[in-house]
Amino acid sequence: MASRVDVTPAAADLMRQLRGQHGPLMFHQSGGCCDGSSPMCYLEGEFRTGGSDVLLQSLAIEGVPEPITFWMSASQFQLWKHTHLTVDVVPGRGSGFSLEAPEGVRFLIRSRLLTARELEELG
């Protein structure tokens, strides 16, 4: 089954750590400038989503009892709708608004184009 978002083992480890420290999580990927173009990790519901956002994936992370939702602004989705995203983690500080900022690492998106088959499966 095709997906729009996957995570690396390192990102999954960090998600488990952050879930243990803070509670249920969510991500939002906007197309903003600076850190706004990075995936931002929040407590579930801390970032308000609405009609101007698209739920790309509910991530099932082993060891996390609930799905971690991954959202994107609708305008950004129109530009990225043919793209598969992989959430990774790298050394360095990201945004002060994202939960991983104090950990000395930041989430990062790696992307590739979806194949024709994946696009068909995703509808």
Coordinates of N, CA, C and O in Angstrom, one line a residue:
M1 N 0.8 -1.2 0.0 CA 0.0 0.0 0.0 C 0.9 1.3 0.0 O 1.8 1.4 0.8
A2 N 0.6 2.2 -0.9 CA 1.3 3.4 -1.0 C 1.1 4.3 0.2 O 0.0 4.3 0.8
S3 N 2.1 5.1 0.5 CA 1.9 6.1 1.6 C 2.5 7.4 1.1 O 3.3 7.5 0.2
R4 N 2.0 8.5 1.7 CA 2.6 9.8 1.4 C 3.7 10.2 2.3 O 4.6 11.0 1.9
V5 N 3.8 9.6 3.5 CA 4.8 9.9 4.5 C 5.3 8.7 5.1 O 4.5 7.8 5.6
D6 N 6.6 8.6 5.3 CA 7.3 7.5 6.0 C 8.3 8.2 7.0 O 8.5 9.4 6.9
V7 N 8.8 7.4 7.9 CA 9.8 8.0 8.8 C 11.0 7.0 8.8 O 10.9 5.8 8.6
T8 N 12.2 7.6 9.1 CA 13.4 6.8 9.2 C 13.4 6.2 10.7 O 12.7 6.7 11.5
P9 N 14.2 5.2 10.9 CA 14.3 4.7 12.2 C 14.8 5.7 13.3 O 14.3 5.7 14.4
A10 N 15.7 6.6 12.9 CA 16.1 7.7 13.8 C 15.0 8.6 14.1 O 14.8 9.0 15.3
A11 N 14.2 9.0 13.2 CA 13.0 9.8 13.4 C 12.0 9.1 14.3 O 11.4 9.7 15.2
A12 N 11.8 7.8 14.1 CA 10.8 7.1 14.9 C 11.3 7.0 16.4 O 10.5 7.2 17.3
D13 N 12.6 6.8 16.5 CA 13.2 6.8 17.9 C 12.9 8.2 18.6 O 12.5 8.2 19.8
L14 N 13.2 9.3 17.9 CA 12.9 10.6 18.5 C 11.5 10.8 18.7 O 11.1 11.4 19.8
M15 N 10.6 10.3 17.9 CA 9.2 10.5 18.1 C 8.7 9.7 19.4 O 7.9 10.2 20.2
R16 N 9.3 8.5 19.6 CA 9.0 7.8 20.8 C 9.5 8.5 22.0 O 8.8 8.6 23.0
Q17 N 10.7 9.1 22.0 CA 11.2 9.9 23.1 C 10.3 11.1 23.4 O 10.0 11.3 24.5
L18 N 10.0 11.8 22.3 CA 9.2 13.0 22.5 C 7.8 12.7 23.0 O 7.2 13.4 23.9
R19 N 7.2 11.6 22.5 CA 5.9 11.1 23.0 C 6.0 10.8 24.5 O 5.1 11.1 25.3
G20 N 7.0 10.1 24.9 CA 7.2 9.8 26.4 C 7.4 11.0 27.2 O 6.9 11.0 28.4
Q21 N 8.0 12.1 26.7 CA 8.2 13.3 27.5 C 7.0 14.2 27.5 O 6.7 14.9 28.5
H22 N 6.3 14.3 26.4 CA 5.3 15.3 26.2 C 3.8 14.8 26.0 O 2.9 15.6 26.3
G23 N 3.6 13.6 25.5 CA 2.3 13.1 25.2 C 2.1 13.0 23.7 O 3.0 13.1 23.0
P24 N 0.8 12.8 23.3 CA 0.5 12.6 21.9 C 1.0 13.8 21.0 O 1.0 14.9 21.4
L25 N 1.5 13.4 19.8 CA 2.2 14.3 18.9 C 1.4 14.5 17.6 O 0.6 13.7 17.2
M26 N 1.8 15.6 16.9 CA 1.3 15.8 15.5 C 2.5 16.6 14.8 O 3.3 17.2 15.5
F27 N 2.4 16.5 13.5 CA 3.3 17.3 12.6 C 2.5 18.2 11.7 O 1.4 17.9 11.3
H28 N 3.1 19.3 11.4 CA 2.6 20.2 10.4 C 3.7 20.7 9.5 O 4.8 21.1 10.0
Q29 N 3.6 20.5 8.2 CA 4.5 20.9 7.2 C 3.9 22.0 6.4 O 3.0 21.9 5.7
S30 N 4.5 23.2 6.5 CA 4.0 24.4 5.7 C 5.0 24.7 4.7 O 6.1 24.1 4.6
G31 N 4.7 25.6 3.9 CA 5.6 26.1 2.8 C 6.2 27.4 3.1 O 6.7 28.1 2.3
G32 N 6.3 27.8 4.4 CA 6.8 29.1 4.8 C 8.3 29.2 4.7 O 9.0 28.3 4.2
C33 N 8.7 30.4 5.0 CA 10.2 30.6 4.9 C 10.9 30.1 6.2 O 10.2 29.8 7.2
C34 N 12.1 30.1 6.2 CA 13.0 29.8 7.3 C 12.6 28.4 7.8 O 12.4 27.5 7.1
D35 N 12.3 28.3 9.1 CA 11.9 27.0 9.7 C 10.5 26.6 9.3 O 10.2 25.4 9.5
G36 N 9.7 27.5 8.8 CA 8.4 27.1 8.3 C 8.4 26.1 7.2 O 7.4 25.5 6.9
S37 N 9.5 25.9 6.6 CA 9.6 24.9 5.5 C 10.1 23.5 6.1 O 10.3 22.6 5.3
S38 N 10.3 23.4 7.4 CA 10.7 22.2 8.0 C 9.4 21.6 8.6 O 8.5 22.3 9.0
P39 N 9.5 20.3 8.8 CA 8.3 19.6 9.5 C 8.4 20.1 11.0 O 9.4 20.0 11.7
M40 N 7.3 20.6 11.5 CA 7.2 21.0 12.9 C 6.4 20.0 13.7 O 5.3 19.6 13.4
C41 N 7.0 19.6 14.8 CA 6.4 18.7 15.7 C 5.8 19.4 16.9 O 6.4 20.2 17.6
Y42 N 4.5 19.1 17.2 CA 3.8 19.8 18.2 C 3.0 18.7 19.1 O 2.9 17.6 18.6
L43 N 2.6 19.1 20.2 CA 1.6 18.3 21.0 C 0.4 18.2 20.1 O 0.0 19.2 19.5
E44 N -0.3 17.0 20.1 CA -1.5 16.9 19.3 C -2.5 17.9 19.7 O -2.8 18.2 20.9
G45 N -3.0 18.7 18.7 CA -4.0 19.7 18.9 C -3.4 21.1 19.2 O -4.1 22.1 19.2
E46 N -2.1 21.1 19.5 CA -1.5 22.4 19.8 C -1.4 23.4 18.6 O -1.5 24.6 18.7
F47 N -1.3 22.8 17.4 CA -1.4 23.5 16.2 C -2.8 23.3 15.6 O -3.1 22.2 15.3
R48 N -3.5 24.4 15.4 CA -4.9 24.2 15.0 C -4.9 24.0 13.5 O -4.3 24.8 12.7
T49 N -5.5 22.9 13.1 CA -5.7 22.7 11.6 C -7.1 22.9 11.3 O -8.0 22.9 12.1
G50 N -7.4 23.1 10.0 CA -8.7 23.4 9.5 C -8.8 23.2 8.0 O -8.0 22.4 7.5
G51 N -9.7 23.9 7.4 CA -10.0 23.7 6.0 C -8.8 24.1 5.1 O -8.7 23.7 3.9
S52 N -7.9 24.8 5.6 CA -6.7 25.2 4.8 C -5.5 24.2 5.0 O -4.4 24.5 4.6
D53 N -5.8 23.0 5.6 CA -4.8 22.0 5.8 C -5.3 20.6 5.3 O -6.5 20.4 5.2
V54 N -4.3 19.8 5.0 CA -4.6 18.5 4.4 C -3.9 17.4 5.3 O -2.7 17.6 5.7
L55 N -4.6 16.4 5.8 CA -4.0 15.3 6.5 C -3.4 14.4 5.5 O -4.1 13.7 4.8
L56 N -2.0 14.3 5.5 CA -1.3 13.5 4.6 C -1.3 12.0 5.1 O -1.4 11.1 4.3
Q57 N -1.1 11.8 6.4 CA -0.9 10.5 6.9 C -1.1 10.5 8.4 O -0.8 11.4 9.0
S58 N -1.6 9.4 8.9 CA -1.6 9.1 10.3 C -0.6 8.0 10.5 O -0.7 6.9 10.1
L59 N 0.6 8.4 11.1 CA 1.7 7.6 11.2 C 1.6 6.6 12.3 O 1.3 7.0 13.5
A60 N 1.8 5.3 12.0 CA 1.8 4.3 13.1 C 3.3 4.0 13.4 O 4.0 3.5 12.6
I61 N 3.7 4.5 14.6 CA 5.0 4.4 15.1 C 5.1 3.3 16.2 O 4.3 3.5 17.2
E62 N 5.8 2.3 16.0 CA 5.9 1.2 17.0 C 6.3 1.8 18.3 O 7.3 2.6 18.4
G63 N 5.6 1.5 19.4 CA 5.9 2.0 20.7 C 5.1 3.2 21.1 O 5.2 3.7 22.2
V64 N 4.4 3.8 20.1 CA 3.6 5.0 20.3 C 2.1 4.5 20.3 O 1.7 4.0 19.2
P65 N 1.3 4.7 21.3 CA 0.0 4.1 21.4 C -1.0 4.6 20.4 O -2.0 4.0 20.1
E66 N -0.8 5.9 19.9 CA -1.8 6.5 19.0 C -1.1 6.9 17.8 O 0.1 7.1 17.8
P67 N -1.8 7.1 16.7 CA -1.2 7.6 15.4 C -0.7 9.0 15.6 O -1.2 9.8 16.4
I68 N 0.4 9.3 14.9 CA 0.9 10.7 14.9 C 0.5 11.3 13.6 O 0.9 10.8 12.5
T69 N -0.4 12.3 13.6 CA -0.9 12.9 12.4 C 0.2 13.8 11.7 O 0.9 14.4 12.4
F70 N 0.2 13.8 10.4 CA 1.1 14.6 9.6 C 0.3 15.4 8.7 O -0.4 14.9 7.8
W71 N 0.2 16.7 8.9 CA -0.6 17.7 8.1 C 0.3 18.6 7.3 O 1.5 18.8 7.6
M72 N -0.3 19.1 6.2 CA 0.4 20.1 5.4 C -0.6 21.1 5.0 O -1.8 20.8 4.8
S73 N -0.2 22.4 4.8 CA -1.1 23.4 4.3 C -1.6 23.0 2.9 O -0.9 22.5 2.1
A74 N -2.9 23.3 2.7 CA -3.5 22.9 1.4 C -2.8 23.5 0.2 O -2.6 22.9 -0.8
S75 N -2.3 24.8 0.4 CA -1.6 25.5 -0.7 C -0.3 24.8 -1.0 O 0.1 24.6 -2.2
Q76 N 0.4 24.3 0.0 CA 1.7 23.6 -0.2 C 1.4 22.2 -0.8 O 2.1 21.8 -1.6
F77 N 0.3 21.6 -0.4 CA 0.0 20.3 -0.9 C -0.2 20.3 -2.4 O 0.1 19.4 -3.1
Q78 N -0.8 21.4 -2.9 CA -1.0 21.5 -4.3 C 0.3 21.5 -5.1 O 0.4 21.0 -6.2
L79 N 1.3 22.0 -4.5 CA 2.7 22.0 -5.1 C 3.4 20.6 -4.9 O 4.2 20.2 -5.7
W80 N 3.1 19.9 -3.8 CA 3.8 18.7 -3.4 C 2.9 17.4 -3.5 O 3.3 16.4 -3.1
K81 N 1.8 17.5 -4.2 CA 0.9 16.3 -4.2 C 1.4 15.1 -4.9 O 0.9 14.0 -4.7
H82 N 2.5 15.3 -5.7 CA 3.1 14.2 -6.4 C 4.4 13.7 -5.7 O 5.2 13.0 -6.2
T83 N 4.5 14.1 -4.4 CA 5.8 13.9 -3.7 C 5.6 13.0 -2.5 O 4.6 13.1 -1.7
H84 N 6.5 12.1 -2.3 CA 6.5 11.2 -1.1 C 7.5 11.8 -0.1 O 8.6 12.2 -0.5
L85 N 7.1 12.0 1.1 CA 8.0 12.6 2.1 C 8.5 11.5 3.1 O 7.8 10.6 3.5
T86 N 9.8 11.7 3.5 CA 10.3 10.8 4.5 C 10.8 11.8 5.6 O 11.6 12.6 5.4
V87 N 10.3 11.6 6.8 CA 10.7 12.4 8.0 C 12.0 11.7 8.5 O 12.1 10.6 8.8
D88 N 13.1 12.6 8.6 CA 14.4 12.1 9.1 C 14.7 13.1 10.3 O 14.1 14.1 10.5
V89 N 15.8 12.8 10.9 CA 16.3 13.7 12.0 C 17.8 13.8 11.8 O 18.5 12.9 11.4
V90 N 18.3 15.1 12.0 CA 19.7 15.4 11.8 C 20.2 16.3 12.9 O 19.4 16.9 13.6
P91 N 21.5 16.3 13.2 CA 22.0 17.1 14.3 C 21.8 18.6 13.9 O 21.7 19.0 12.8
G92 N 21.6 19.4 15.0 CA 21.5 20.9 14.8 C 20.1 21.3 15.3 O 19.2 20.5 15.4
R93 N 20.0 22.6 15.6 CA 18.8 23.1 16.2 C 17.9 23.6 15.1 O 18.3 24.3 14.2
G94 N 16.6 23.2 15.2 CA 15.6 23.7 14.3 C 14.9 24.8 14.9 O 15.5 25.6 15.7
S95 N 13.6 24.9 14.7 CA 12.8 26.0 15.2 C 12.5 25.8 16.7 O 12.4 24.7 17.2
G96 N 12.5 26.9 17.4 CA 12.1 26.9 18.8 C 10.7 26.4 19.1 O 10.4 26.1 20.2
F97 N 9.9 26.4 18.0 CA 8.5 26.0 18.2 C 8.3 24.5 18.1 O 7.3 24.0 18.6
S98 N 9.2 23.8 17.5 CA 9.1 22.4 17.3 C 9.7 21.6 18.6 O 10.7 22.0 19.1
L99 N 9.0 20.6 19.0 CA 9.3 19.9 20.3 C 10.7 19.4 20.4 O 11.3 19.2 21.5
E100 N 11.4 19.1 19.3 CA 12.7 18.5 19.3 C 13.8 19.5 19.5 O 15.0 19.2 19.7
A101 N 13.5 20.8 19.4 CA 14.5 21.9 19.4 C 15.4 21.8 20.6 O 16.7 21.9 20.4
P102 N 15.0 21.5 21.9 CA 15.9 21.4 23.0 C 16.8 20.2 22.9 O 17.8 20.1 23.7
E103 N 16.6 19.2 22.1 CA 17.3 18.0 22.0 C 18.6 18.1 21.2 O 19.4 17.1 21.1
G104 N 18.8 19.2 20.5 CA 20.1 19.4 19.7 C 20.0 18.7 18.4 O 21.0 18.5 17.7
V105 N 18.8 18.4 18.0 CA 18.5 17.8 16.6 C 17.3 18.5 16.0 O 16.6 19.2 16.7
R106 N 17.1 18.2 14.8 CA 15.9 18.7 14.1 C 15.3 17.7 13.1 O 16.1 16.9 12.5
F107 N 14.0 17.7 13.0 CA 13.4 16.9 11.9 C 13.6 17.6 10.6 O 13.8 18.8 10.5
L108 N 13.7 16.7 9.6 CA 14.1 17.2 8.2 C 13.2 16.3 7.3 O 13.0 15.1 7.5
I109 N 12.8 16.9 6.2 CA 12.1 16.1 5.1 C 13.0 15.8 4.0 O 13.7 16.6 3.5
R110 N 13.0 14.5 3.6 CA 13.6 14.0 2.4 C 12.5 13.7 1.5 O 11.5 13.1 1.9
S111 N 12.6 14.0 0.2 CA 11.5 13.8 -0.7 C 11.9 13.1 -2.0 O 13.0 13.2 -2.4
R112 N 10.9 12.5 -2.6 CA 11.1 11.9 -3.9 C 9.7 12.0 -4.6 O 8.7 12.1 -4.0
L113 N 9.7 11.9 -5.9 CA 8.4 11.9 -6.6 C 7.7 10.5 -6.4 O 8.4 9.5 -6.4
L114 N 6.4 10.6 -6.3 CA 5.7 9.3 -6.2 C 5.7 8.7 -7.6 O 5.6 9.4 -8.6
T115 N 5.6 7.3 -7.6 CA 5.5 6.6 -8.9 C 4.1 6.7 -9.4 O 3.2 7.0 -8.6
A116 N 3.9 6.4 -10.7 CA 2.5 6.4 -11.2 C 1.7 5.4 -10.5 O 0.5 5.6 -10.2
R117 N 2.2 4.2 -10.1 CA 1.5 3.2 -9.3 C 1.1 3.7 -8.0 O -0.1 3.5 -7.5
E118 N 2.0 4.4 -7.3 CA 1.7 5.0 -6.0 C 0.6 6.0 -6.1 O -0.3 6.0 -5.3
L119 N 0.7 6.9 -7.1 CA -0.4 7.9 -7.3 C -1.7 7.3 -7.5 O -2.7 7.7 -7.0
E120 N -1.7 6.2 -8.3 CA -3.0 5.5 -8.5 C -3.6 4.9 -7.3 O -4.8 5.0 -7.0
E121 N -2.7 4.3 -6.4 CA -3.1 3.7 -5.2 C -3.7 4.7 -4.2 O -4.6 4.5 -3.4
L122 N -3.1 5.9 -4.2 CA -3.5 7.0 -3.3 C -4.7 7.7 -3.8 O -5.4 8.4 -3.0
G123 N -5.1 7.5 -5.0 CA -6.3 8.1 -5.6 C -6.1 9.5 -5.9 O -6.8 10.4 -5.8

